[in-house]
One Martini backbone bead per residue (centre of mass of N, CA, C, O) as a GRO file, in nm:
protein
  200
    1UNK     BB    1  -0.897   0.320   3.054
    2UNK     BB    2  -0.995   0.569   3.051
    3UNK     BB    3  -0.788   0.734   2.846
    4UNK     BB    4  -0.835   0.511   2.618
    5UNK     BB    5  -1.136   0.601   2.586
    6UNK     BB    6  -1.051   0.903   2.499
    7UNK     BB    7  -0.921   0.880   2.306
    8UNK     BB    8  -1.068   0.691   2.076
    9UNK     BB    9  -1.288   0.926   2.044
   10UNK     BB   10  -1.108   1.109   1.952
   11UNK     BB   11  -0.969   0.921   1.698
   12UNK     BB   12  -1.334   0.950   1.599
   13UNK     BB   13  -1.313   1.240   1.553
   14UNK     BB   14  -1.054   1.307   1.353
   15UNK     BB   15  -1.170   1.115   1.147
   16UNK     BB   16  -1.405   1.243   1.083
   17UNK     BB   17  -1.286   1.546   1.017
   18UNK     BB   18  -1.128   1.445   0.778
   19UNK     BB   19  -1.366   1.344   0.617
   20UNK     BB   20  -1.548   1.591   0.597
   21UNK     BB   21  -1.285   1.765   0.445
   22UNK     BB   22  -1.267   1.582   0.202
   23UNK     BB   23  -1.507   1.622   0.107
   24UNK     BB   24  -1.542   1.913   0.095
   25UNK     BB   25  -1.287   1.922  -0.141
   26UNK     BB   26  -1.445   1.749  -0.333
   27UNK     BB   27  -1.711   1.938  -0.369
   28UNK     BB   28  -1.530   2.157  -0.495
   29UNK     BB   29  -1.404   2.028  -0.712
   30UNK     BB   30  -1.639   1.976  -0.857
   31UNK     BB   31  -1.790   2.266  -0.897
   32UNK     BB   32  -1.466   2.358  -1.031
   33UNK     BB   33  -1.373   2.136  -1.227
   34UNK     BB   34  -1.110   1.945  -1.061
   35UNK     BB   35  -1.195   1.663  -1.073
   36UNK     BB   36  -0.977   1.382  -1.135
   37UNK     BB   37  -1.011   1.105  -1.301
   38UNK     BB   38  -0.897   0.728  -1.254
   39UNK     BB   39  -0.947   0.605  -1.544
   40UNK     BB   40  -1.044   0.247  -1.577
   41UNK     BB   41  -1.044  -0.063  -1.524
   42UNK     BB   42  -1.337  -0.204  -1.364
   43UNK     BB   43  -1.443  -0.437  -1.121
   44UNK     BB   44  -1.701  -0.415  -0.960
   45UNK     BB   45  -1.657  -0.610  -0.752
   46UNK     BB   46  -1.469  -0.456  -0.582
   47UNK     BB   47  -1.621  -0.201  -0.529
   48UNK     BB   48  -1.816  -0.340  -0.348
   49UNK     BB   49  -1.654  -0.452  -0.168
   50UNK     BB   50  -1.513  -0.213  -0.059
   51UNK     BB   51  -1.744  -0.094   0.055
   52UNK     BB   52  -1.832  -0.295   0.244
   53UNK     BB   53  -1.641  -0.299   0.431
   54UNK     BB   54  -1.627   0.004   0.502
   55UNK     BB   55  -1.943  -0.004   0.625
   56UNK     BB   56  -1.995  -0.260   0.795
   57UNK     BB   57  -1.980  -0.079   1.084
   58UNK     BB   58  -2.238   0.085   1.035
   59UNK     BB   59  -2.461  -0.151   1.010
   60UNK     BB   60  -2.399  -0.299   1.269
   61UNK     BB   61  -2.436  -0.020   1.471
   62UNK     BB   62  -2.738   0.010   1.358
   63UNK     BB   63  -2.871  -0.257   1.334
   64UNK     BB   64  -2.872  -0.394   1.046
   65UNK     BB   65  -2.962  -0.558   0.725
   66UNK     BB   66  -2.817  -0.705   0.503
   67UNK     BB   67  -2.858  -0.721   0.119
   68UNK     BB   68  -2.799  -0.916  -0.129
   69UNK     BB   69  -2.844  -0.867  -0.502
   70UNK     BB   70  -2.636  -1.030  -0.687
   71UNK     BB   71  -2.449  -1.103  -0.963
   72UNK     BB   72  -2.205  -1.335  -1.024
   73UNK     BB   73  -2.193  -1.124  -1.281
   74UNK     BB   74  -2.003  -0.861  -1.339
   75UNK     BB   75  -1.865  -0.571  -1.444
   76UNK     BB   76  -1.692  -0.375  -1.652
   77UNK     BB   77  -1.572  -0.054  -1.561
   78UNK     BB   78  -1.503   0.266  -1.642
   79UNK     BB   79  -1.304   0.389  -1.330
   80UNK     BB   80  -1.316   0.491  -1.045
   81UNK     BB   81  -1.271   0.328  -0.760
   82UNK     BB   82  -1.240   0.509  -0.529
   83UNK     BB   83  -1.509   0.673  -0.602
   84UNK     BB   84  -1.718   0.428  -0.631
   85UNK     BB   85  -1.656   0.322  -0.360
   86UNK     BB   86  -1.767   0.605  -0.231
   87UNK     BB   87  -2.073   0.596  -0.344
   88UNK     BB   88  -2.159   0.314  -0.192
   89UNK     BB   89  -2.066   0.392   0.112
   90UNK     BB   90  -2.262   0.631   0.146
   91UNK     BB   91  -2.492   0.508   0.105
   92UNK     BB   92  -2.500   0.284   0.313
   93UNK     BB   93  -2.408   0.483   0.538
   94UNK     BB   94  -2.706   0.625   0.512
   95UNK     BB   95  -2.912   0.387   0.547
   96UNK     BB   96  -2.772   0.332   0.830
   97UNK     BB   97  -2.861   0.625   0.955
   98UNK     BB   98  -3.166   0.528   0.832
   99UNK     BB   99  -3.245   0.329   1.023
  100UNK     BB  100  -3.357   0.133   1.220
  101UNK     BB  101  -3.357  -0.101   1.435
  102UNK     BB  102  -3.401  -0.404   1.229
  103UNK     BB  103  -3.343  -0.324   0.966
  104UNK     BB  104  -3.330  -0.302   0.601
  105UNK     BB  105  -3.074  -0.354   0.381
  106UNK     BB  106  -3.064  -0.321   0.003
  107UNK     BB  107  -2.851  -0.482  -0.278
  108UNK     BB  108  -2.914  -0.391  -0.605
  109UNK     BB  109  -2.718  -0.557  -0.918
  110UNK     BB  110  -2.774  -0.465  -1.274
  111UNK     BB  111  -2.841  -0.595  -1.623
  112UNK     BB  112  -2.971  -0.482  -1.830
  113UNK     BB  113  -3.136  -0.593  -2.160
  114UNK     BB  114  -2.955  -0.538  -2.370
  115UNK     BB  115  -2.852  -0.427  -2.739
  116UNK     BB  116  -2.626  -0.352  -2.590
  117UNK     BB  117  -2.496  -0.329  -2.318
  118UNK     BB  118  -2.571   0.004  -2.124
  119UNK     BB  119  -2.643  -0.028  -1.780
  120UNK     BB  120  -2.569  -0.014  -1.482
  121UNK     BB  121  -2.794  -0.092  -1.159
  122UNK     BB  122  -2.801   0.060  -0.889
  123UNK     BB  123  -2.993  -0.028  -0.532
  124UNK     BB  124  -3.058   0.138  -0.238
  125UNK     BB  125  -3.259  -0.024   0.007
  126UNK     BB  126  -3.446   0.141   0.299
  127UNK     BB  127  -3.662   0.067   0.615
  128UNK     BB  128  -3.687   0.393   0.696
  129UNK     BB  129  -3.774   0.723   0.739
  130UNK     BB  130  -3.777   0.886   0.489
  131UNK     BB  131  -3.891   1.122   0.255
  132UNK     BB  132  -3.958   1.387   0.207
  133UNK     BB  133  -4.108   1.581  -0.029
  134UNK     BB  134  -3.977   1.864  -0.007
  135UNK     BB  135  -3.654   1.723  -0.011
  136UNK     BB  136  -3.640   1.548  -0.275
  137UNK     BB  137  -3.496   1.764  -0.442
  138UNK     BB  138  -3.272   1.864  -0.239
  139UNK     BB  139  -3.058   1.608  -0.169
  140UNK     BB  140  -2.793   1.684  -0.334
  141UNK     BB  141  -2.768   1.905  -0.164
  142UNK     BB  142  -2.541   2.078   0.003
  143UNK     BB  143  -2.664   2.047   0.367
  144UNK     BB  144  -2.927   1.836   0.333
  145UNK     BB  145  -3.168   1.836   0.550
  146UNK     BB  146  -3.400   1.696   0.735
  147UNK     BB  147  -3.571   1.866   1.036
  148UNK     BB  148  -3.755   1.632   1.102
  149UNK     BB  149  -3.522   1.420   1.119
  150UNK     BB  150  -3.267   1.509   1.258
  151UNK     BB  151  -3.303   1.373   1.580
  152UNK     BB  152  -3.333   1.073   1.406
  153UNK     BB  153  -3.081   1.079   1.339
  154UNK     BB  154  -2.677   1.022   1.318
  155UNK     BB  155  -2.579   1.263   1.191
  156UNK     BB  156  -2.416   1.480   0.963
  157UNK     BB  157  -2.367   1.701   0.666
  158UNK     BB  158  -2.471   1.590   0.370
  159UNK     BB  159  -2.276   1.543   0.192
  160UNK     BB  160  -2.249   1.265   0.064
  161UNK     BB  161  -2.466   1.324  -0.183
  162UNK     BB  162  -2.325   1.540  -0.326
  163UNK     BB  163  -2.116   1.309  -0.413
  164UNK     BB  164  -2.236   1.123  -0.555
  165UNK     BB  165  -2.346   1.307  -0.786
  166UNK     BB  166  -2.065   1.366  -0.891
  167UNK     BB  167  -1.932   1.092  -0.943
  168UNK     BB  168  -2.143   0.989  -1.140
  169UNK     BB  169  -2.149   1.207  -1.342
  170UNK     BB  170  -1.828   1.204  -1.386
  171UNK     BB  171  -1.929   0.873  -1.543
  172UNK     BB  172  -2.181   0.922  -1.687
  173UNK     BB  173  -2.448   0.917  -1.489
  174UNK     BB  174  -2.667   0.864  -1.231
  175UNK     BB  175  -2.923   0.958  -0.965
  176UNK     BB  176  -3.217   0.828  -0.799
  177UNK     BB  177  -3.456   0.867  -0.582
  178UNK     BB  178  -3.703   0.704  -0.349
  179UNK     BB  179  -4.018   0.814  -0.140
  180UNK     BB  180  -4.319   0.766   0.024
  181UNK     BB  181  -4.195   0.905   0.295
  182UNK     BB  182  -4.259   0.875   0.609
  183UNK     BB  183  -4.167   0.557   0.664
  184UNK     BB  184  -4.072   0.443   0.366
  185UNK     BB  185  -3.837   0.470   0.267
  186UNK     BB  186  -3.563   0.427   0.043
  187UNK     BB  187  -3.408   0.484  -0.322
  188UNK     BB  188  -3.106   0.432  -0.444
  189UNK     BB  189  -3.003   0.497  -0.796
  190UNK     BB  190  -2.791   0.386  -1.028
  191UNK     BB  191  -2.639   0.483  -1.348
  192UNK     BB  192  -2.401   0.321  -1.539
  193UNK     BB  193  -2.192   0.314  -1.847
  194UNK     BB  194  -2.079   0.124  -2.020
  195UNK     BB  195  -1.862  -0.024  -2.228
  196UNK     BB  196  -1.803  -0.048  -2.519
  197UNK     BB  197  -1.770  -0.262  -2.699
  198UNK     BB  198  -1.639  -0.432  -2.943
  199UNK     BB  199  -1.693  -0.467  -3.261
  200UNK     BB  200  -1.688  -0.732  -3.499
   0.00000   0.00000   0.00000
């Protein structure tokens, strides 16, 4: 009854507040060059599974529809699998966290054609509350929040994008947003370095 409602709340805010201290640990390692990397080899396509299952209820409660737009074949990436799953998981519940409901998530990575690939590139875009331009320089900075969306979001400490920036830099990759402004949706682009072929 009552009893085991406020439990399973206390349970999904020490879950939440364990999350928020790991990352904010992850953030300080980020920034005092202390996170080591565990680079192998790894199928993208692992990485996006597990992404997508861990948000899955993100999106969910959000009641957004995702969209899928990936090829058959991915690449496989020297990286490090659960930063880089904690990468696009942050993306995903952020889209879902500004996103109104009815609104739509669209998961979409290719490789561009060059010869030999050089670039797995992926981008979540959502057709939420959008950014303002004055915070668009500003975003991936650490507890950065635009103060007029505040209170239609549904809270968050904004590490999760300083993360996203710290572990794709560390993968050797870049991430970059667009957003037409205020009610236009946001996209946010990853763009990771294929590992070198060996020339035959």
């Amino acid at each position: 009854g009552r009893a085991q409602k406020a439990l399973s709340i206390l349970e999904r805010q020490v879950r939440t507040m364990v999350r928020l201290i790991d990352d904010l640990l992850d953030v300080s390692r980020i920034t005092t060059g202390k996170l080591r990397l565990d680079l192998q080899p790894v199928a993208f396509r692992d990485v996006l599974n597990t992404a997508l299952e861990v948000s899955e209820l993100s999106l969910q409660q959000a009641k957004v529809t995702l969209k899928l737009e990936v090829p058959p074949v991915l690449p496989t990436l020297l990286g490090d699998r659960v930063r880089l799953a904690q990468v696009f998981t942050n993306l995903l519940n952020n889209a879902a966290k500004f996103t109104p409901v009815g609104g739509t998530v669209t998961l979409r990575a290719e490789v561009p054609p060059t010869s030999p690939p050089l670039w797995l590139v992926v981008q979540v875009q959502d057709t939420g509350i959008g950014i303002s331009p004055t915070l668009m320089p500003h975003l991936f900075e650490l507890f950065s929040q635009d103060p007029h969306n505040l209170e239609r979001s549904r809270g968050g400490l904004g590490i999760g994008l300083s993360l996203v920036r710290g572990f794709v830099e560390l993968h050797g990759g870049t991430v970059e947003v667009f957003s037409g402004g205020n009610n236009q949706g946001s996209t946010f682009t990853v763009r990771l370095p294929l590992p070198a072929t060996p020339s035959v």
